[in-house]
Coordinates of C-alpha atoms in Angstrom, one line a residue:
M27 CA -1.2 -41.1 -85.6
K28 CA -4.8 -40.7 -83.7
T29 CA -5.3 -44.6 -82.2
L30 CA -8.5 -46.3 -81.2
P31 CA -9.1 -47.9 -78.1
F32 CA -10.7 -51.0 -79.6
T33 CA -9.8 -53.5 -82.5
K34 CA -11.6 -54.0 -85.5
Q35 CA -12.7 -57.2 -84.0
Q36 CA -14.2 -55.6 -81.4
L37 CA -16.2 -52.9 -83.7
E38 CA -17.2 -56.1 -85.8
E39 CA -18.6 -57.7 -83.0
I40 CA -20.5 -54.9 -81.7
A41 CA -21.6 -54.0 -85.2
S42 CA -23.5 -57.4 -85.1
R43 CA -25.2 -56.5 -82.4
W44 CA -26.0 -52.9 -83.0
P45 CA -26.1 -51.8 -86.6
T46 CA -24.2 -48.9 -87.8
P47 CA -24.1 -46.1 -87.5
F48 CA -23.5 -45.7 -84.2
Y49 CA -21.7 -43.5 -81.3
L50 CA -19.3 -45.3 -78.9
Y51 CA -17.8 -43.4 -75.8
D52 CA -15.0 -45.1 -74.0
E53 CA -16.2 -45.2 -70.2
A54 CA -12.3 -45.4 -68.8
G55 CA -11.4 -42.4 -70.9
I56 CA -13.9 -40.2 -69.9
R57 CA -13.5 -41.3 -66.0
S58 CA -9.8 -40.2 -66.6
T59 CA -10.3 -37.2 -67.9
A60 CA -13.1 -36.1 -65.2
A61 CA -9.9 -37.0 -62.8
A62 CA -7.6 -35.3 -64.1
L63 CA -9.8 -32.1 -64.2
K64 CA -10.5 -32.6 -60.5
D65 CA -7.0 -32.8 -59.5
A66 CA -5.8 -30.1 -61.8
F67 CA -8.1 -27.7 -59.8
G68 CA -7.9 -29.5 -56.4
W69 CA -5.9 -26.6 -54.6
N70 CA -9.2 -24.7 -54.7
K71 CA -11.3 -25.5 -52.1
G72 CA -14.7 -24.6 -53.7
F73 CA -14.0 -26.1 -57.0
R74 CA -16.8 -27.6 -58.9
E75 CA -17.1 -28.8 -63.0
Y76 CA -20.9 -28.2 -63.8
F77 CA -20.6 -30.5 -67.3
A78 CA -22.4 -28.8 -70.0
V79 CA -25.3 -31.0 -70.9
K80 CA -25.3 -29.5 -74.5
A81 CA -22.4 -31.4 -75.6
L82 CA -23.6 -35.1 -74.5
P83 CA -27.1 -35.1 -72.9
N84 CA -27.4 -38.6 -71.9
P85 CA -28.2 -39.8 -68.2
F86 CA -25.5 -42.8 -68.0
I87 CA -22.7 -39.9 -68.9
L88 CA -24.0 -37.5 -66.4
K89 CA -24.1 -40.3 -63.7
I90 CA -20.7 -41.0 -64.4
L91 CA -19.4 -37.8 -64.0
A92 CA -21.2 -37.1 -60.8
E93 CA -18.9 -39.6 -59.1
Y94 CA -16.5 -37.5 -59.7
G95 CA -18.1 -34.5 -58.2
C96 CA -19.3 -33.0 -61.4
G97 CA -23.1 -30.8 -61.6
T98 CA -24.3 -29.9 -64.6
D99 CA -24.4 -26.9 -67.3
C100 CA -28.4 -26.5 -68.5
A101 CA -29.6 -24.0 -71.0
S102 CA -33.3 -25.4 -71.1
R103 CA -36.4 -26.9 -69.3
P104 CA -35.3 -30.5 -70.9
E105 CA -31.8 -30.2 -69.8
L106 CA -33.0 -29.1 -66.2
L107 CA -35.6 -32.2 -65.7
L108 CA -32.7 -34.6 -67.4
S109 CA -30.2 -33.3 -64.7
E110 CA -32.9 -34.1 -62.0
R111 CA -33.7 -37.9 -63.1
C112 CA -29.9 -38.2 -62.6
G113 CA -30.4 -37.0 -59.0
I114 CA -28.7 -33.6 -59.5
T115 CA -30.7 -30.8 -58.5
G116 CA -30.0 -27.4 -56.3
E117 CA -26.5 -25.6 -56.7
D118 CA -25.3 -28.7 -58.4
I119 CA -27.3 -27.5 -61.5
M120 CA -25.8 -23.9 -63.1
F121 CA -28.9 -22.5 -65.3
S122 CA -27.1 -20.7 -67.9
S123 CA -29.5 -20.0 -70.7
N124 CA -29.8 -16.9 -72.6
D125 CA -33.4 -15.2 -74.0
T126 CA -34.9 -17.3 -71.8
P127 CA -38.6 -18.2 -71.4
A128 CA -40.1 -17.3 -68.1
S129 CA -41.7 -20.8 -67.8
E130 CA -37.8 -22.0 -67.6
F131 CA -36.7 -19.2 -64.8
C132 CA -39.7 -20.5 -62.9
L133 CA -38.5 -24.4 -63.1
A134 CA -34.7 -23.2 -62.6
R135 CA -36.0 -21.4 -59.4
K136 CA -38.4 -24.4 -58.3
M137 CA -35.2 -27.0 -58.8
R138 CA -33.1 -24.3 -56.3
A139 CA -30.4 -23.9 -59.5
I140 CA -27.9 -21.3 -59.7
I141 CA -29.4 -18.9 -62.0
N142 CA -26.7 -17.1 -64.3
L143 CA -28.1 -14.3 -65.9
D144 CA -27.1 -13.1 -69.3
D145 CA -28.7 -9.8 -69.4
I146 CA -29.4 -7.3 -67.2
S147 CA -32.7 -7.1 -68.3
H148 CA -33.8 -10.7 -67.0
I149 CA -33.4 -9.6 -63.2
E150 CA -37.0 -8.1 -63.9
M151 CA -38.7 -11.1 -65.6
L152 CA -36.8 -13.0 -63.0
E153 CA -38.2 -11.5 -60.0
G154 CA -41.5 -12.2 -61.5
N155 CA -41.2 -15.5 -62.3
G156 CA -39.4 -17.5 -59.4
G157 CA -38.1 -14.5 -57.6
I158 CA -34.6 -13.2 -56.9
P159 CA -32.3 -16.3 -54.9
E160 CA -29.9 -16.0 -52.5
T161 CA -27.3 -17.2 -54.7
V162 CA -27.1 -15.9 -58.3
C163 CA -24.6 -15.4 -61.2
C164 CA -24.1 -12.8 -63.8
R165 CA -22.5 -13.4 -67.3
Y166 CA -19.9 -10.7 -68.1
N167 CA -18.6 -9.9 -71.8
P168 CA -15.6 -7.3 -71.6
G169 CA -15.8 -6.6 -75.5
S170 CA -13.1 -5.8 -77.1
S171 CA -11.0 -5.1 -74.5
F172 CA -10.3 -8.9 -74.4
S173 CA -8.1 -9.6 -77.6
M174 CA -7.2 -13.2 -76.9
T175 CA -10.6 -14.8 -78.8
N176 CA -10.9 -16.9 -81.7
Q177 CA -13.1 -17.6 -85.0
I178 CA -15.6 -19.7 -83.2
M179 CA -16.5 -16.4 -80.9
G180 CA -15.3 -14.0 -83.0
N181 CA -15.3 -10.2 -81.6
L182 CA -16.6 -10.1 -78.4
S183 CA -18.4 -7.3 -79.4
D184 CA -20.5 -8.6 -81.8
T185 CA -21.8 -11.6 -79.6
K186 CA -25.1 -12.0 -77.9
F187 CA -23.6 -13.4 -74.5
G188 CA -23.4 -11.3 -71.5
M189 CA -23.5 -7.8 -70.3
T190 CA -21.2 -5.1 -70.3
R191 CA -18.9 -3.9 -67.5
P192 CA -21.2 -1.2 -66.5
Q193 CA -24.2 -3.5 -66.7
L194 CA -22.6 -5.9 -64.9
F195 CA -21.9 -3.5 -61.8
E196 CA -25.1 -2.1 -62.2
A197 CA -27.1 -5.4 -62.2
L198 CA -24.9 -6.7 -58.9
R199 CA -26.5 -3.5 -57.4
I200 CA -29.8 -4.2 -57.9
L201 CA -29.6 -8.3 -57.2
K202 CA -28.0 -6.9 -53.7
S203 CA -31.0 -4.6 -53.2
K204 CA -33.3 -7.2 -54.1
G205 CA -32.0 -9.7 -51.2
A206 CA -29.6 -11.8 -53.4
K207 CA -26.6 -12.7 -50.5
R208 CA -24.0 -14.8 -52.8
F209 CA -22.6 -13.5 -56.3
G210 CA -21.2 -15.1 -58.8
V211 CA -19.4 -13.6 -62.3
H212 CA -19.1 -15.8 -65.5
A213 CA -17.6 -15.4 -68.7
L214 CA -17.1 -17.4 -71.9
L215 CA -14.8 -15.7 -74.4
V216 CA -13.2 -18.6 -76.5
S217 CA -14.9 -21.7 -77.5
C218 CA -12.4 -24.4 -78.6
S219 CA -9.1 -23.5 -77.6
M220 CA -6.1 -25.0 -77.6
D221 CA -4.0 -22.2 -75.9
E222 CA -3.1 -23.0 -72.4
E223 CA -3.0 -19.5 -71.5
Y224 CA -6.5 -19.2 -72.1
Y225 CA -8.1 -20.1 -68.7
P226 CA -5.1 -18.5 -66.9
Q227 CA -5.5 -15.1 -68.5
L228 CA -9.4 -15.3 -68.3
A229 CA -9.3 -16.1 -64.6
A230 CA -7.1 -12.8 -63.9
E231 CA -9.7 -10.8 -65.7
L232 CA -12.3 -12.2 -63.5
F233 CA -10.2 -12.1 -60.6
R234 CA -9.1 -8.3 -61.2
L235 CA -12.9 -7.6 -61.7
A236 CA -13.7 -9.3 -58.1
V237 CA -11.1 -7.0 -56.6
E238 CA -13.0 -4.2 -58.3
I239 CA -16.5 -5.2 -57.7
K240 CA -15.5 -5.5 -53.4
K241 CA -14.1 -1.7 -53.6
E242 CA -16.7 -0.3 -55.6
L243 CA -20.0 -2.2 -54.6
G244 CA -18.9 -4.0 -51.3
I245 CA -19.6 -7.7 -52.7
S246 CA -17.4 -10.3 -52.3
L247 CA -17.8 -12.6 -55.0
S248 CA -18.3 -16.5 -53.5
F249 CA -17.5 -17.8 -57.3
V250 CA -16.1 -17.0 -60.7
D251 CA -17.4 -19.6 -63.4
L252 CA -14.5 -20.1 -66.3
S253 CA -17.3 -21.6 -68.2
G254 CA -15.8 -24.0 -70.9
G255 CA -13.6 -22.8 -74.2
I256 CA -10.9 -25.4 -73.7
G257 CA -10.5 -27.6 -77.0
I258 CA -9.7 -30.8 -77.8
P259 CA -6.8 -31.8 -80.4
Y260 CA -9.1 -33.0 -83.4
R261 CA -6.1 -33.4 -85.7
P262 CA -3.3 -35.7 -85.3
Q263 CA -0.7 -33.2 -85.0
E264 CA -2.1 -31.3 -82.5
R265 CA -1.4 -31.7 -78.6
A266 CA -3.8 -31.9 -76.2
V267 CA -4.2 -29.1 -73.6
D268 CA -2.2 -29.8 -70.5
I269 CA -4.8 -29.4 -67.8
A270 CA -2.6 -30.0 -64.8
R271 CA -0.2 -27.0 -65.8
V272 CA -3.6 -25.3 -66.6
G273 CA -4.9 -25.2 -63.1
G274 CA -1.3 -24.7 -61.9
Q275 CA -1.2 -21.4 -63.6
V276 CA -4.8 -19.9 -62.6
R277 CA -3.5 -20.9 -59.1
Q278 CA -1.0 -18.3 -59.6
E279 CA -3.3 -15.7 -60.6
Y280 CA -5.4 -16.3 -57.6
E281 CA -2.5 -16.1 -55.6
K282 CA -1.2 -13.2 -57.2
I283 CA -4.4 -11.1 -57.3
L284 CA -6.9 -12.4 -54.9
L285 CA -5.1 -13.2 -51.7
P286 CA -3.6 -9.7 -51.5
A287 CA -7.0 -8.8 -51.5
G288 CA -8.1 -10.5 -49.0
I289 CA -10.4 -12.4 -51.2
E290 CA -11.1 -16.0 -51.4
L291 CA -13.6 -17.8 -53.8
A292 CA -14.3 -20.8 -55.4
I293 CA -13.6 -21.7 -59.1
Y294 CA -15.9 -23.3 -61.5
T295 CA -15.7 -24.9 -64.8
E296 CA -18.1 -25.7 -67.1
L297 CA -16.4 -28.1 -69.7
G298 CA -17.9 -30.0 -72.2
R299 CA -16.3 -30.7 -75.5
F300 CA -12.7 -31.1 -72.9
M301 CA -14.6 -34.0 -71.2
T302 CA -16.0 -36.2 -73.6
G303 CA -14.9 -34.9 -76.7
P304 CA -12.0 -37.0 -77.2
H305 CA -14.1 -40.3 -76.2
G306 CA -16.7 -40.5 -78.7
Y307 CA -16.4 -42.0 -82.1
L308 CA -19.1 -42.3 -84.8
V309 CA -18.8 -45.7 -86.5
S310 CA -20.2 -46.0 -89.7
R311 CA -19.8 -48.4 -92.9
V312 CA -19.0 -47.9 -96.2
I313 CA -22.1 -48.7 -98.4
H314 CA -21.1 -47.2 -101.7
E315 CA -18.0 -46.3 -103.7
K316 CA -18.6 -43.6 -106.6
H317 CA -15.9 -42.6 -108.6
T318 CA -16.6 -39.5 -111.1
Y319 CA -14.8 -36.2 -111.3
K320 CA -13.4 -37.5 -107.4
N321 CA -13.2 -40.8 -105.4
Y322 CA -16.6 -40.9 -103.3
L323 CA -17.0 -43.0 -100.3
G324 CA -20.6 -43.3 -99.3
L325 CA -21.3 -44.1 -95.8
D326 CA -24.3 -45.2 -94.0
A327 CA -23.8 -42.5 -92.0
T328 CA -24.9 -38.4 -92.7
A329 CA -24.5 -35.1 -91.6
A330 CA -27.8 -35.9 -89.6
N331 CA -25.9 -37.8 -87.4
L332 CA -22.7 -35.6 -87.4
M333 CA -23.5 -32.4 -88.6
R334 CA -20.0 -30.3 -87.7
P335 CA -17.9 -30.7 -90.7
A336 CA -21.1 -29.8 -92.6
I337 CA -21.8 -26.5 -91.1
Y338 CA -18.1 -25.6 -89.6
G339 CA -16.1 -27.5 -92.2
A340 CA -14.7 -29.1 -89.0
Y341 CA -12.1 -31.9 -89.1
H342 CA -12.9 -34.8 -87.5
H343 CA -10.1 -37.8 -88.0
I344 CA -11.0 -40.8 -89.7
T345 CA -9.4 -44.1 -89.2
V346 CA -10.4 -47.0 -91.4
A347 CA -10.6 -50.0 -89.0
G348 CA -8.0 -52.8 -89.7
K349 CA -6.3 -50.6 -92.2
E350 CA -4.2 -48.4 -89.5
Q351 CA -0.8 -49.8 -90.8
L352 CA -1.4 -49.4 -94.8
P353 CA -0.7 -46.3 -96.1
A354 CA -3.0 -43.4 -97.0
D355 CA -2.6 -43.1 -100.6
T356 CA -6.1 -42.5 -102.1
L357 CA -7.9 -39.5 -102.1
Y358 CA -11.3 -39.4 -101.0
D359 CA -14.8 -37.3 -100.1
V360 CA -16.2 -39.2 -97.2
T361 CA -20.1 -38.7 -98.0
G362 CA -23.1 -39.0 -96.2
S363 CA -26.4 -39.7 -98.5
L364 CA -28.7 -36.2 -97.5
C365 CA -29.7 -34.3 -100.7
E366 CA -27.4 -31.7 -99.7
N367 CA -23.4 -31.3 -101.3
N368 CA -22.3 -30.3 -97.8
D369 CA -23.2 -33.7 -96.8
K370 CA -19.3 -34.6 -96.2
F371 CA -17.2 -35.8 -93.3
A372 CA -14.2 -35.0 -95.5
V373 CA -12.9 -33.9 -98.4
D374 CA -9.8 -34.4 -100.1
R375 CA -8.7 -37.0 -97.5
L376 CA -5.9 -39.2 -97.9
L377 CA -7.1 -43.1 -96.8
P378 CA -6.3 -46.3 -97.4
A379 CA -7.7 -47.8 -100.3
C380 CA -11.1 -48.4 -99.1
Q381 CA -13.9 -50.8 -100.7
V382 CA -17.5 -51.5 -99.6
G383 CA -18.2 -52.9 -96.1
D384 CA -15.3 -51.2 -94.8
L385 CA -15.8 -49.9 -90.9
L386 CA -14.6 -45.9 -91.1
V387 CA -14.4 -44.2 -87.3
L388 CA -14.9 -40.4 -86.9
H389 CA -12.8 -39.7 -84.0
D390 CA -13.6 -37.0 -81.3
A391 CA -17.5 -37.4 -81.8
G392 CA -18.0 -37.8 -77.8
A393 CA -19.1 -33.8 -77.8
H394 CA -21.5 -32.0 -80.0
G395 CA -21.9 -34.8 -82.1
Y396 CA -25.1 -36.7 -81.1
S397 CA -26.7 -33.8 -79.6
M398 CA -26.5 -31.7 -83.0
G399 CA -28.2 -34.5 -84.8
Y400 CA -31.5 -34.2 -86.5
N401 CA -34.0 -35.7 -88.6
Y402 CA -33.6 -33.8 -92.3
N403 CA -34.5 -36.5 -95.1
G404 CA -36.4 -38.4 -93.0
K405 CA -32.8 -39.5 -91.2
L406 CA -33.4 -41.8 -88.3
R407 CA -30.9 -40.6 -85.2
C408 CA -28.7 -43.5 -84.5
A409 CA -27.9 -45.8 -81.0
E410 CA -25.3 -44.7 -78.2
L411 CA -23.2 -47.3 -76.8
L412 CA -21.0 -47.0 -73.9
V413 CA -17.6 -49.5 -73.5
K414 CA -17.2 -50.5 -70.2
P415 CA -13.5 -50.4 -68.5
D416 CA -14.4 -54.3 -68.7
G417 CA -14.6 -54.0 -72.3
S418 CA -18.1 -55.0 -72.0
V419 CA -20.7 -52.8 -74.4
Q420 CA -23.6 -51.2 -72.8
M421 CA -26.4 -49.5 -75.5
I422 CA -27.3 -45.8 -73.6
R423 CA -29.8 -45.0 -76.2
R424 CA -31.5 -46.6 -78.4
A425 CA -31.5 -46.4 -82.4
E426 CA -34.6 -44.1 -83.4
T427 CA -37.2 -45.7 -85.3
A428 CA -39.8 -44.6 -87.8
K429 CA -42.4 -45.1 -85.3
D430 CA -40.2 -42.6 -83.3
Y431 CA -40.1 -40.0 -86.4
F432 CA -44.2 -39.8 -86.9
A433 CA -44.9 -39.7 -83.3
T434 CA -45.6 -36.4 -82.8
F435 CA -48.4 -36.9 -85.3
D436 CA -49.8 -39.4 -83.0
F437 CA -53.5 -37.4 -82.8
T438 CA -53.9 -37.9 -86.6
G439 CA -54.5 -41.6 -86.4
L440 CA -52.4 -41.9 -89.7
F441 CA -49.4 -43.9 -88.4
D442 CA -50.9 -46.1 -85.7
D443 CA -49.9 -49.1 -87.8
I444 CA -46.0 -48.2 -87.7
K445 CA -44.2 -50.4 -85.5
D446 CA -40.4 -49.8 -85.8

């Protein structure tokens, strides 16, 4: 059974100040996870977590994580600028985009970010748009030779990310000839994995690659980037990944493969979902009941607030606030109000009997939740709130207004009178 870190009374008090729906983040939980990750890889002298900004692009969250030594993993100009405004610059940023516009290479170089090249052809574009930096990273895709994958990433030979082994070696050779001095290799081969063997196996793959690169090219890698890929237990019966155990297993591979070859390098990670996912909640209120061929609960949130169930069929656990101890004996489809039949947070979900006015809390929405929101049907994005360790609540992003929605028509004068 999944539990909430706050009571119904607390939720109702929050909802009296900020109307539902809203995202609610647990700061204490985020801090605990950041500390646990840092401890798990503390044995590695150069370890650095580059938090994946796409998971939760909010400056208040980035600043909390920066207190634990976290940099940022960015993939666009706005993510770079967001990092900069949080005081995160230089090699505290990993710029890991793909199909990258030239202007974004220029900005990343201006900010002195580490650039992670997705393709060998990007070397020429980077050289002409900011120049080849002293420190550079290349993204590796081993194809079907790495069999430990899952449905989200699929067959690695079919994914658009990364270079083949021959391309990677040629890219490193070219970059060295053009003046690069420090090198790294990056790989993301699985998404949302609950298998504790994933990171150790990926690490072993990249460590062996580092040995081969040194032997064939005379290049000693400065770091390997394990990227993200570690999942969270969305379902109540799932067990959370033991990050301390994972860190220990990566250490065993490090000592077995790299140390005998005389190689010491830093380990980087780019975890988004793992860092904040379990500590975010979408809070919504039942505004309608409908009983036709099925029982429907209509919420004031929609897939525009949390689209993962609609596009992936993803599971998010639902708690009916104040009814945690009641039997889940009523079958519902839990829906939003979009003009799309996939606007459903749950299908055939057993919940306690609900009424209009009940607060429903969707768990594990702290990553790839708000950030994937959109404005279809003119739906406005909701507020983001942070529950501080002392129990106080801080708004860290206000809800959108109609004025925001029409802001890109400001050149027409048609909506100048819109106030909210």
